[in-house]
Coordinates of C-alpha atoms and ligand atoms in Angstrom, one line a residue:
M1 CA 104.0 84.8 81.5
T2 CA 102.7 83.3 78.3
Q3 CA 103.8 84.8 75.3
V4 CA 101.2 86.9 73.2
E5 CA 101.1 86.6 69.6
K6 CA 102.0 90.3 68.2
S7 CA 99.7 89.7 65.2
A8 CA 96.8 88.9 67.5
V9 CA 97.6 92.2 69.5
R10 CA 97.4 94.0 66.1
A11 CA 93.9 92.9 66.0
D12 CA 92.8 93.4 69.5
L13 CA 95.2 93.5 72.6
Y14 CA 92.6 92.8 75.2
E15 CA 91.6 89.6 73.2
A16 CA 95.1 88.4 72.4
V17 CA 96.0 88.5 76.3
N18 CA 92.4 87.4 77.6
G19 CA 90.7 85.7 74.8
E20 CA 91.7 82.3 75.7
W21 CA 91.1 82.7 79.5
E22 CA 87.3 84.2 78.7
Q23 CA 86.5 81.2 76.6
T24 CA 86.8 78.9 79.6
A25 CA 86.1 81.3 82.5
Q26 CA 83.1 80.6 84.8
I27 CA 81.1 83.5 86.4
P28 CA 80.3 82.1 89.9
A29 CA 76.4 81.7 90.3
D30 CA 76.4 84.6 93.0
R31 CA 78.5 87.1 91.3
P32 CA 78.0 89.1 88.2
A33 CA 81.4 88.9 86.9
T34 CA 84.8 87.0 87.3
G35 CA 88.5 87.8 86.4
G36 CA 90.9 90.4 87.3
F37 CA 89.7 92.6 90.2
N38 CA 87.0 90.1 90.7
D39 CA 89.5 87.3 91.3
L40 CA 91.3 89.4 94.1
V41 CA 87.7 90.4 95.7
K42 CA 87.3 86.5 95.9
D43 CA 90.6 85.7 97.2
V44 CA 90.4 88.3 100.1
E45 CA 86.6 87.3 100.8
E46 CA 88.0 83.7 101.2
T47 CA 90.9 84.5 103.4
L48 CA 88.8 86.8 105.7
I49 CA 85.8 84.6 106.0
S50 CA 88.1 81.6 107.0
D51 CA 89.7 84.0 109.7
L52 CA 86.6 84.9 111.2
N53 CA 85.1 81.5 111.1
A54 CA 88.4 80.3 113.0
M55 CA 88.0 83.2 115.5
V56 CA 84.1 82.5 116.0
A57 CA 85.2 78.8 116.8
G58 CA 87.9 79.9 119.2
Q59 CA 90.7 78.2 116.9
K60 CA 92.3 81.6 116.1
D61 CA 93.1 84.5 118.6
V62 CA 91.2 87.7 118.1
P63 CA 94.0 90.2 118.2
N64 CA 92.1 93.3 119.6
A65 CA 88.9 94.4 121.3
R66 CA 87.6 96.1 118.2
L67 CA 88.0 93.1 116.1
Q68 CA 86.2 90.9 118.8
E69 CA 83.0 93.2 118.1
A70 CA 83.5 92.5 114.4
V71 CA 83.7 88.7 115.2
K72 CA 80.3 89.1 117.3
L73 CA 78.4 90.8 114.5
Y74 CA 79.7 88.1 112.0
A75 CA 78.5 85.3 114.5
L76 CA 75.0 86.9 115.0
A77 CA 74.4 87.7 111.0
K78 CA 75.5 84.2 110.4
D79 CA 73.2 82.8 112.9
F80 CA 70.3 81.9 110.4
D81 CA 68.8 79.3 112.9
R82 CA 68.3 82.0 115.3
R83 CA 67.0 84.5 112.7
E84 CA 64.4 81.7 111.6
T85 CA 63.3 81.7 115.3
E86 CA 63.1 85.4 115.7
G87 CA 61.0 85.4 112.3
M88 CA 59.5 88.4 110.9
A89 CA 58.8 90.3 114.2
P90 CA 61.6 92.7 114.0
L91 CA 60.8 93.9 110.6
V92 CA 56.8 93.9 111.1
K93 CA 57.5 96.3 114.3
E94 CA 59.4 98.6 112.1
L95 CA 56.8 98.6 109.3
D96 CA 54.4 99.2 112.0
E97 CA 56.0 102.3 113.3
V98 CA 56.2 103.9 109.8
A99 CA 52.5 102.8 109.4
A100 CA 51.4 104.5 112.3
L101 CA 52.5 107.9 111.1
T102 CA 49.5 110.3 110.1
S103 CA 51.4 113.6 109.0
Y104 CA 54.4 115.0 108.1
A105 CA 54.8 116.8 111.5
D106 CA 54.5 113.3 112.9
Y107 CA 57.4 112.0 110.8
S108 CA 59.3 115.0 111.4
A109 CA 59.6 114.5 115.2
K110 CA 61.1 111.0 114.5
W111 CA 63.1 112.1 111.4
P112 CA 66.4 113.0 113.3
E113 CA 66.4 109.7 115.4
W114 CA 65.5 107.8 112.2
A115 CA 68.2 109.4 110.1
L116 CA 70.8 108.2 112.5
L117 CA 69.4 104.6 112.4
G118 CA 69.8 104.8 108.7
K119 CA 66.1 104.6 107.9
G120 CA 64.6 105.7 104.7
S121 CA 64.5 109.5 104.5
P122 CA 63.4 112.0 101.6
V123 CA 66.8 113.9 102.1
S124 CA 70.3 112.4 102.4
F125 CA 72.9 114.4 104.5
D126 CA 76.5 113.8 104.5
I127 CA 79.8 115.2 106.0
D128 CA 82.7 115.9 103.7
P129 CA 85.4 118.4 103.8
D130 CA 83.9 121.9 102.8
M131 CA 85.1 122.3 99.4
K132 CA 86.1 125.6 99.6
K133 CA 87.7 125.3 103.1
A134 CA 88.8 122.0 103.0
T135 CA 90.5 122.0 106.2
E136 CA 87.0 121.7 107.9
Y137 CA 84.1 119.3 107.5
G138 CA 80.9 120.8 106.0
I139 CA 77.4 119.5 106.1
F140 CA 76.2 118.6 102.7
F141 CA 72.6 117.9 101.4
G142 CA 71.6 115.4 98.7
A143 CA 68.9 113.6 97.3
P144 CA 67.7 110.0 98.0
S145 CA 68.3 107.3 95.6
L146 CA 65.7 106.2 92.8
I147 CA 64.2 102.8 92.5
L148 CA 66.0 102.6 89.0
P149 CA 69.6 102.5 89.0
E150 CA 69.9 105.8 87.2
K151 CA 67.7 108.6 85.9
G152 CA 68.1 107.6 82.3
Y153 CA 66.1 104.3 82.9
Y154 CA 63.0 106.4 83.2
Q155 CA 63.2 108.1 79.9
E156 CA 60.7 106.7 77.5
D157 CA 63.4 105.4 74.9
N158 CA 64.6 103.0 77.6
P159 CA 63.0 99.6 77.3
Q160 CA 64.5 98.4 80.3
G161 CA 63.0 100.7 82.8
P162 CA 59.4 99.4 82.8
Q163 CA 60.7 95.9 82.9
L164 CA 63.0 96.6 85.7
L165 CA 60.0 98.5 87.6
A166 CA 57.8 95.6 87.1
L167 CA 60.2 93.4 88.4
W168 CA 60.9 95.5 91.4
S169 CA 57.2 95.8 92.1
Q170 CA 56.6 91.8 92.2
M171 CA 59.4 91.6 94.6
V172 CA 58.1 94.1 96.9
E173 CA 54.6 93.1 96.8
K174 CA 55.8 89.4 97.8
L175 CA 57.7 91.1 100.6
F176 CA 54.7 92.8 102.1
V177 CA 52.8 89.8 101.7
K178 CA 55.3 87.9 103.9
A179 CA 55.3 90.9 106.3
G180 CA 51.6 90.2 106.7
Y181 CA 50.0 92.7 104.3
S182 CA 46.8 91.6 102.2
A183 CA 47.8 91.0 98.5
E184 CA 45.6 94.3 97.8
K185 CA 47.3 96.3 100.5
A186 CA 50.6 95.0 99.3
H187 CA 49.8 95.9 95.7
Q188 CA 48.6 99.5 96.9
V189 CA 51.3 100.5 98.9
T190 CA 53.7 99.4 96.2
E191 CA 52.0 101.4 93.5
E192 CA 52.0 104.6 95.8
A193 CA 55.7 104.3 96.5
K194 CA 56.4 104.1 92.6
Q195 CA 54.4 107.1 92.5
F196 CA 56.2 109.0 94.8
D197 CA 59.5 107.8 93.2
A198 CA 58.3 109.2 90.0
L199 CA 57.9 112.3 91.7
L200 CA 61.5 112.6 92.5
V201 CA 62.7 111.6 88.9
P202 CA 62.5 114.8 87.3
H203 CA 64.4 116.8 90.0
V204 CA 67.4 114.6 90.7
K205 CA 70.8 114.5 88.9
S206 CA 71.6 111.9 86.3
A207 CA 74.9 109.8 86.7
E208 CA 76.7 112.0 84.3
E209 CA 75.5 115.5 86.2
R210 CA 76.8 113.8 89.3
A211 CA 80.1 113.1 87.6
D212 CA 80.7 116.7 87.7
Y213 CA 82.3 117.8 91.1
A214 CA 82.3 121.6 90.8
K215 CA 78.6 121.4 90.4
M216 CA 78.3 119.8 93.8
Y217 CA 79.1 123.1 95.5
N218 CA 76.0 125.0 95.9
P219 CA 76.2 126.7 99.3
V220 CA 72.9 127.7 100.5
A221 CA 72.7 130.0 103.6
W222 CA 71.0 128.7 106.8
A223 CA 68.1 131.0 106.8
D224 CA 67.3 130.2 103.0
F225 CA 68.0 126.5 103.6
T226 CA 65.6 126.0 106.6
K227 CA 62.8 127.8 104.4
A228 CA 63.0 125.4 101.4
T229 CA 59.9 123.3 102.8
D230 CA 57.2 123.8 105.4
Q231 CA 56.5 120.4 105.3
L232 CA 59.6 119.0 107.2
D233 CA 61.5 120.7 109.9
L234 CA 64.9 121.0 108.3
A235 CA 66.2 123.3 110.9
K236 CA 65.5 120.8 113.6
M237 CA 66.7 117.9 111.7
V238 CA 70.3 119.6 110.7
S239 CA 71.0 121.3 114.0
G240 CA 70.0 118.1 115.7
L241 CA 72.5 116.2 113.7
V242 CA 75.5 118.4 113.6
G243 CA 74.7 119.8 117.1
T244 CA 74.7 123.5 116.1
E245 CA 73.1 126.0 113.5
P246 CA 75.6 125.9 110.5
A247 CA 76.0 129.1 108.7
K248 CA 75.5 127.2 105.4
V249 CA 74.6 123.8 104.0
I250 CA 76.3 122.6 100.9
V251 CA 73.6 121.5 98.4
T252 CA 74.6 118.9 95.8
E253 CA 71.3 118.6 94.3
P254 CA 69.9 122.1 94.0
N255 CA 67.0 121.5 91.7
Y256 CA 65.7 118.7 94.2
L257 CA 66.0 121.2 97.2
A258 CA 64.2 123.7 95.0
A259 CA 61.5 121.0 94.2
L260 CA 61.2 119.7 97.7
N261 CA 58.3 121.6 99.1
E262 CA 56.2 120.7 95.9
I263 CA 57.2 117.0 95.9
L264 CA 56.0 116.7 99.5
T265 CA 53.0 118.9 99.7
D266 CA 49.6 116.8 99.6
H267 CA 51.4 113.7 98.8
F268 CA 51.9 112.3 102.3
A269 CA 50.0 109.3 101.6
L270 CA 52.5 108.5 98.8
F271 CA 55.5 109.3 100.8
K272 CA 54.5 107.0 103.6
S273 CA 54.2 104.3 100.9
W274 CA 57.5 105.0 99.7
L275 CA 58.9 105.0 103.3
L276 CA 57.4 101.4 103.8
A277 CA 58.9 100.3 100.6
K278 CA 62.3 101.5 101.7
T279 CA 61.7 99.8 105.2
V280 CA 60.8 96.4 103.7
T281 CA 63.6 96.6 100.9
G282 CA 66.2 97.8 103.4
N283 CA 65.3 95.1 106.1
A284 CA 64.6 92.2 104.2
S285 CA 68.0 90.6 104.3
L286 CA 68.1 90.9 108.0
V287 CA 65.3 88.7 109.1
T288 CA 64.6 85.0 107.8
D289 CA 66.4 83.4 104.8
E290 CA 63.5 83.3 102.8
L291 CA 63.1 87.1 102.9
R292 CA 66.9 87.7 102.5
I293 CA 66.7 85.8 99.1
L294 CA 63.4 87.4 98.2
G295 CA 64.8 90.7 98.8
G296 CA 67.8 90.4 96.6
E297 CA 65.6 89.3 93.4
Y298 CA 65.8 92.8 91.9
S299 CA 69.6 93.5 92.4
R300 CA 70.1 90.0 91.0
A301 CA 68.1 91.0 87.8
L302 CA 70.2 94.1 87.5
S303 CA 73.5 92.4 87.8
G304 CA 72.7 89.2 86.2
S305 CA 73.7 87.2 89.2
K306 CA 72.1 83.7 89.2
E307 CA 71.7 83.1 93.1
A308 CA 72.3 84.9 96.4
V309 CA 75.5 84.8 98.4
N310 CA 75.7 82.0 100.8
H311 CA 75.1 82.5 104.8
E312 CA 78.8 83.4 105.3
K313 CA 79.4 85.7 102.5
F314 CA 76.3 87.6 103.6
A315 CA 77.5 87.8 107.1
Y316 CA 81.1 88.8 106.0
Y317 CA 79.7 91.6 103.7
L318 CA 77.4 92.9 106.3
T319 CA 80.2 92.8 108.9
M320 CA 82.5 94.7 106.5
S321 CA 79.9 97.5 106.3
Y322 CA 80.1 98.2 109.9
F323 CA 83.7 97.1 110.6
G324 CA 85.5 97.4 107.1
Q325 CA 88.2 99.6 108.5
V326 CA 88.9 97.4 111.4
I327 CA 89.1 94.1 109.5
G328 CA 91.0 96.0 106.9
K329 CA 93.6 97.0 109.3
Y330 CA 93.7 93.4 110.3
Y331 CA 94.0 92.2 106.7
G332 CA 96.8 94.7 106.0
E333 CA 98.9 94.0 109.1
T334 CA 98.5 90.2 108.7
Y335 CA 98.9 89.5 104.9
F336 CA 100.7 92.5 103.7
G337 CA 102.8 93.9 106.5
P338 CA 105.3 96.7 107.0
A339 CA 107.9 95.2 104.4
A340 CA 105.7 95.2 101.7
K341 CA 104.2 98.6 102.8
A342 CA 107.6 100.2 102.6
D343 CA 108.2 98.9 99.4
V344 CA 105.1 100.3 97.8
E345 CA 105.4 103.4 99.3
H346 CA 108.9 103.8 97.6
M347 CA 107.5 102.8 94.2
V348 CA 104.6 105.5 94.8
H349 CA 107.3 108.0 95.4
Q350 CA 109.2 107.0 92.4
M351 CA 106.2 107.6 90.5
I352 CA 105.5 110.9 91.8
A353 CA 109.1 111.8 90.9
V354 CA 108.5 110.5 87.1
Y355 CA 105.2 112.4 87.2
K356 CA 107.2 115.6 88.3
K357 CA 109.7 115.3 85.6
R358 CA 106.8 114.9 83.0
L359 CA 105.2 118.1 84.3
E360 CA 108.5 120.0 84.2
E361 CA 108.8 118.8 80.5
N362 CA 105.2 119.6 79.5
D363 CA 104.8 121.5 76.2
W364 CA 101.5 123.1 76.6
L365 CA 101.2 124.5 80.0
S366 CA 102.3 127.9 80.5
P367 CA 105.3 128.2 83.2
A368 CA 102.7 129.8 85.6
T369 CA 100.3 127.0 85.5
R370 CA 103.1 124.3 85.3
Q371 CA 104.5 125.8 88.7
K372 CA 101.3 125.6 90.3
A373 CA 100.8 122.0 89.1
I374 CA 103.9 121.0 90.6
V375 CA 103.1 122.4 93.8
K376 CA 100.1 120.5 93.9
L377 CA 101.9 117.3 93.1
D378 CA 104.6 118.1 95.9
S379 CA 101.7 118.5 98.5
L380 CA 100.0 115.2 97.4
G381 CA 99.5 113.0 100.4
V382 CA 100.4 109.1 100.2
Q383 CA 98.8 106.4 101.9
V384 CA 99.8 102.8 101.4
G385 CA 98.5 99.3 102.7
Y386 CA 96.5 100.0 105.8
P387 CA 96.0 102.9 108.2
A388 CA 98.4 103.6 111.0
K389 CA 95.6 104.4 113.3
L390 CA 91.6 104.1 113.3
P391 CA 89.3 106.8 114.5
A392 CA 88.1 106.5 118.0
V393 CA 84.5 105.8 117.3
Y394 CA 85.7 101.9 116.9
D395 CA 85.9 101.9 120.8
Q396 CA 82.5 102.7 121.1
L397 CA 80.9 100.3 118.4
K398 CA 79.6 97.5 120.5
V399 CA 77.6 94.6 119.3
D400 CA 74.8 93.5 121.5
D401 CA 74.2 90.0 120.7
G402 CA 71.5 89.7 123.1
L403 CA 69.4 91.7 120.6
N404 CA 68.1 90.5 117.3
L405 CA 70.2 91.6 114.2
M406 CA 68.0 94.7 113.4
G407 CA 68.3 95.7 116.8
A408 CA 72.0 95.2 117.2
L409 CA 72.6 97.2 113.7
D410 CA 70.3 100.0 114.9
E411 CA 72.7 100.4 118.0
L412 CA 75.7 100.4 115.6
N413 CA 74.3 102.8 113.3
K414 CA 73.4 105.4 115.9
V415 CA 77.0 105.2 117.5
A416 CA 78.6 105.5 114.0
A417 CA 76.1 108.3 112.5
T418 CA 76.5 110.5 115.6
E419 CA 79.9 110.5 115.5
N420 CA 80.0 111.1 111.7
F421 CA 77.6 114.0 112.0
R422 CA 79.4 115.5 115.1
R423 CA 82.6 115.9 112.9
F424 CA 80.8 118.8 111.3
G425 CA 83.1 122.2 111.9
Q426 CA 85.9 119.9 113.4
P427 CA 89.4 119.9 111.5
V428 CA 89.7 117.2 108.4
D429 CA 91.4 114.1 109.3
K430 CA 93.3 113.2 106.1
T431 CA 94.2 109.6 107.8
R432 CA 90.8 108.6 108.0
W433 CA 90.3 106.3 105.1
E434 CA 87.3 106.2 102.8
M435 CA 87.9 102.6 101.9
S436 CA 88.8 99.4 103.8
A437 CA 92.2 98.3 103.4
A438 CA 90.7 94.9 102.5
T439 CA 89.2 96.6 99.3
V440 CA 90.6 95.9 95.7
N441 CA 90.7 99.5 94.6
A442 CA 92.5 102.8 95.2
Y443 CA 91.5 106.3 95.1
Y444 CA 92.3 110.0 94.9
H445 CA 90.4 112.3 97.2
P446 CA 90.1 115.9 95.6
F447 CA 89.1 117.6 98.7
M448 CA 92.1 116.3 100.5
N449 CA 94.7 116.0 97.8
I450 CA 95.6 112.4 98.9
I451 CA 96.1 108.9 97.1
V452 CA 95.4 105.8 99.0
F453 CA 96.2 102.3 97.9
P454 CA 94.6 99.5 100.1
A455 CA 96.7 96.4 100.7
A456 CA 94.0 94.2 99.0
I457 CA 95.0 95.7 95.4
L458 CA 98.8 95.4 96.1
Q459 CA 99.3 92.0 94.9
A460 CA 99.6 90.0 91.3
P461 CA 98.7 90.6 88.9
F462 CA 99.0 94.2 89.7
Y463 CA 102.1 93.9 91.8
S464 CA 104.5 90.9 92.7
L465 CA 108.1 90.5 93.5
K466 CA 108.0 87.5 91.3
Q467 CA 106.8 89.7 88.4
S468 CA 109.4 91.7 86.1
A469 CA 109.5 95.6 86.7
S470 CA 107.7 96.1 83.5
E471 CA 104.9 93.9 84.5
N472 CA 104.6 95.6 87.7
Y473 CA 104.7 99.0 86.2
G474 CA 102.0 97.9 83.5
G475 CA 100.0 96.9 86.7
I476 CA 100.5 98.6 89.8
G477 CA 102.6 101.4 88.3
A478 CA 99.6 102.3 86.0
V479 CA 97.1 102.4 88.9
I480 CA 99.5 104.5 91.1
A481 CA 100.0 107.0 88.0
H482 CA 96.1 106.7 87.5
E483 CA 95.3 108.0 90.9
I484 CA 98.0 110.6 90.8
S485 CA 96.5 111.8 87.5
H486 CA 93.2 112.1 89.3
A487 CA 94.7 115.4 90.9
F488 CA 94.9 116.6 87.2
D489 CA 91.8 115.1 85.6
N490 CA 88.8 117.3 84.5
N491 CA 87.4 117.2 88.1
G492 CA 90.7 117.4 90.3
A493 CA 92.2 120.1 88.2
L494 CA 89.7 122.4 89.9
F495 CA 90.9 121.9 93.2
D496 CA 94.4 123.4 94.8
E497 CA 97.2 121.8 96.7
F498 CA 95.1 122.0 100.0
G499 CA 91.8 120.4 98.3
N500 CA 90.1 123.8 97.9
L501 CA 87.7 124.4 95.0
N502 CA 90.0 127.1 93.6
N503 CA 91.3 127.8 90.1
W504 CA 95.1 127.7 89.8
W505 CA 95.0 127.8 86.0
T506 CA 95.7 130.6 83.4
E507 CA 92.7 131.3 81.2
E508 CA 94.6 130.0 78.2
D509 CA 95.8 126.8 79.6
Q510 CA 92.6 126.0 81.1
A511 CA 90.8 126.6 77.8
H512 CA 93.5 124.3 76.1
F513 CA 92.9 121.6 78.8
K514 CA 89.2 121.7 78.1
D515 CA 89.9 121.2 74.6
L516 CA 91.9 117.9 75.5
A517 CA 89.3 116.8 77.8
Q518 CA 86.9 117.1 75.0
D519 CA 89.1 114.9 72.8
M520 CA 88.9 112.3 75.4
I521 CA 85.1 112.5 75.5
K522 CA 85.1 112.3 71.9
E523 CA 87.6 109.2 71.8
F524 CA 85.1 107.2 74.0
D525 CA 81.8 108.5 73.3
G526 CA 79.5 106.1 71.4
L527 CA 81.8 103.2 71.3
P528 CA 79.8 100.1 70.9
F529 CA 79.8 97.7 73.9
A530 CA 77.2 95.2 75.2
G531 CA 74.6 96.1 72.8
Q532 CA 74.7 99.8 73.9
Q533 CA 77.2 102.7 73.9
V534 CA 79.6 104.3 76.0
N535 CA 78.9 107.8 77.4
G536 CA 82.2 109.8 76.8
K537 CA 81.1 112.5 79.2
L538 CA 80.1 110.1 82.4
T539 CA 83.6 108.5 81.9
V540 CA 85.7 111.2 80.9
S541 CA 87.7 111.8 84.3
E542 CA 88.4 108.2 84.5
N543 CA 89.6 108.1 81.0
I544 CA 92.0 111.0 81.3
A545 CA 93.4 109.3 84.6
D546 CA 93.9 106.1 82.6
A547 CA 95.7 108.0 79.9
G548 CA 98.1 109.7 82.4
G549 CA 98.6 106.7 84.5
L550 CA 99.5 104.4 81.5
S551 CA 101.9 107.0 79.8
C552 CA 103.5 108.0 83.2
A553 CA 103.9 104.3 84.1
L554 CA 105.6 103.5 80.6
A555 CA 108.0 106.4 81.0
A556 CA 108.9 104.9 84.7
A557 CA 109.1 101.4 83.0
K558 CA 111.5 102.6 80.3
Q559 CA 114.0 103.9 83.0
E560 CA 114.8 100.2 84.0
A561 CA 117.5 98.4 82.6
D562 CA 115.2 95.5 81.8
Y563 CA 112.5 97.6 80.1
D564 CA 110.2 95.2 78.2
P565 CA 107.4 96.8 76.3
V566 CA 105.7 93.7 75.4
A567 CA 105.7 92.7 79.0
F568 CA 104.5 96.0 80.2
F569 CA 101.5 96.1 77.7
T570 CA 100.8 92.4 78.3
N571 CA 100.2 92.9 82.0
W572 CA 98.1 96.1 81.4
A573 CA 95.6 94.3 79.4
R574 CA 95.6 91.4 82.1
I575 CA 94.6 93.5 84.9
W576 CA 91.5 94.6 82.8
R577 CA 90.5 90.9 82.3
M578 CA 86.8 90.5 83.2
K579 CA 83.9 88.3 81.8
A580 CA 80.4 89.6 83.1
H581 CA 76.8 89.0 82.4
E582 CA 75.4 91.4 79.9
Q583 CA 73.1 92.8 82.4
Y584 CA 75.9 93.9 84.5
Q585 CA 77.7 95.5 81.6
Q586 CA 74.9 97.6 80.6
L587 CA 74.2 98.5 84.4
L588 CA 78.0 99.7 84.6
L589 CA 77.5 101.5 81.3
S590 CA 74.7 103.6 82.7
V591 CA 76.1 104.1 86.3
D592 CA 79.7 103.7 86.5
V593 CA 82.2 106.5 85.6
H594 CA 84.8 104.1 84.3
A595 CA 84.9 102.8 80.7
P596 CA 84.4 99.2 80.2
N597 CA 87.3 97.1 81.1
K598 CA 88.1 96.0 77.5
L599 CA 88.0 99.4 76.2
R600 CA 90.2 100.7 79.1
A601 CA 92.6 98.3 77.7
N602 CA 92.6 98.8 74.1
V603 CA 91.7 102.4 73.6
Q604 CA 94.5 103.8 76.0
V605 CA 97.3 102.1 74.4
Q606 CA 96.3 103.2 70.9
N607 CA 97.3 106.9 72.0
L608 CA 101.0 105.7 72.7
A609 CA 103.6 105.6 70.0
D610 CA 105.5 102.8 72.1
F611 CA 102.6 100.7 71.7
Y612 CA 102.9 100.7 67.9
Q613 CA 106.5 100.1 67.9
A614 CA 106.3 97.3 70.3
F615 CA 103.8 95.1 68.3
D616 CA 104.4 96.5 64.8
V617 CA 101.1 98.1 64.6
K618 CA 100.6 99.7 61.2
D619 CA 97.7 101.6 59.4
G620 CA 95.2 98.9 58.4
D621 CA 95.7 96.9 61.5
A622 CA 92.3 97.2 63.7
M623 CA 94.5 98.4 66.6
Y624 CA 95.8 101.2 64.7
K625 CA 94.7 104.8 65.1
A626 CA 96.1 107.7 63.0
P627 CA 98.3 110.1 65.1
A628 CA 96.2 112.9 64.4
D629 CA 93.4 111.1 66.4
R630 CA 95.6 110.1 69.0
V631 CA 94.7 111.9 72.5
R632 CA 97.7 112.8 74.9
I633 CA 96.9 114.9 77.9
W634 CA 99.6 114.0 80.7
Ligands
ZN1 ZN1 89.9 106.5 88.9

């Protein structure tokens, strides 16, 4: 590890560690960013693409039947010669089916089947643990996604909104023309689709509102739910999906449900155009290469990526979206293995022990709340590397490569979605992962009270046996404790040890915690970044998790004989290394619940006395924050 200049750290920790790298780092043309997490993503991608290519070519054995299906899908998706020959026909067929609709009654008759196939729908349904009976799966109702990435883009004072909508329209009109529409018709359908989108905007939640988990829980009795609109047959739809009439539906977007009837009534023509636009944009990447590249114009404008990914990467990511668990398990077993799994499991349990000690010594919780917090921590489930087993549905996912790509995906969608919805009312399976083991990330699930660390994040600079203990604690240690802290952030704290939305706090402790969360909101709110500002409320839960994660990892590092605070804080700053296009940074500011990486690195250390000691940071230094302004929660 290169030595950082302490004087440079006093000015800007992130720059001191990453500045030199940032000057020369190149963002790949097909990506919005590089460095840190992105580098690991690229490594994993290269490894798995190389393995899949070797398996397709018969140069490498395919270890199991499930992976064999993934290999088949990868080969089918990568065969652009064949896609060229089949041409636009599969997409045109689907557009024709939508165009043939004449009424909502007509649409309602097809709705349940189309929902299983993943086609456009004015309502999104999902299966998740019931937030007040977390041992059982419930059915959730939500709103469809808007054209622009976030509600705020539609506000009059947002200059990007109209520009992006214009870009989207240009792209969609071109797609329709390629699918055989006249320029005039393409323009009309695109305009109508935007008009329907505009009807949705006032009634859906912003990213900030969606970040508040407790407000997701709005149970609506079946009789009331099914009466929400007379334009669509909600009863037939939901009972068809879950195989029974549920007693209630958990509505995550209550304003949208209330407005649904008004949105739909007298707007069938607009709705149909919206559905056509969803169909053409949703499938453009699955037909010819020309359409695939054209259909990515809008998302590239959002992220700043210069060009589309190549054929292999396209096929890889498409395959991951269906077989991510299967490929992830292969990745974990092949490149991570049982020894590393055992080693990291040990680290996680050590970190939980440190966390427990900190809770026991906590000076602002009452004994009653402290005890409940410890009960919750003791019940926390830990999953590392890759899942021991995968759901049985993977035995049913068969790729029919006699069909064209869209047809083969329809079959997969139908099997996967049917199994997903039929989980309604079944016991929750806490061993079912939400991420592939090949994902460079980690998570806490508040409804299950589990933390999960996929194999792909368990490598340098996060974790390596070649790094010192202090470096590993500043990397993976902080990530592990970050996920533990999510059990006690402003969202997680509302759920008990079983994952139920159930208040276990005394009134005074809760009030105090809310004040501390407010301090964290203030610490980040309005910080300038990428020509815009951080939203303190949108990012509060992640910032609380970062703060808890860093302070707990530091406590663990200090227990080691070779504790080195400079190495600890240097690696902490290194894991947040990222160079990104400005458009992408601005997109993240609007939609991402995490603060920008540079601020995650710099702001959190300013809350810790050990940072000031390690680098002799004094009043007057740019990195200095007065003790009264430092935020300390966990
Ligand atoms: Zn997090």
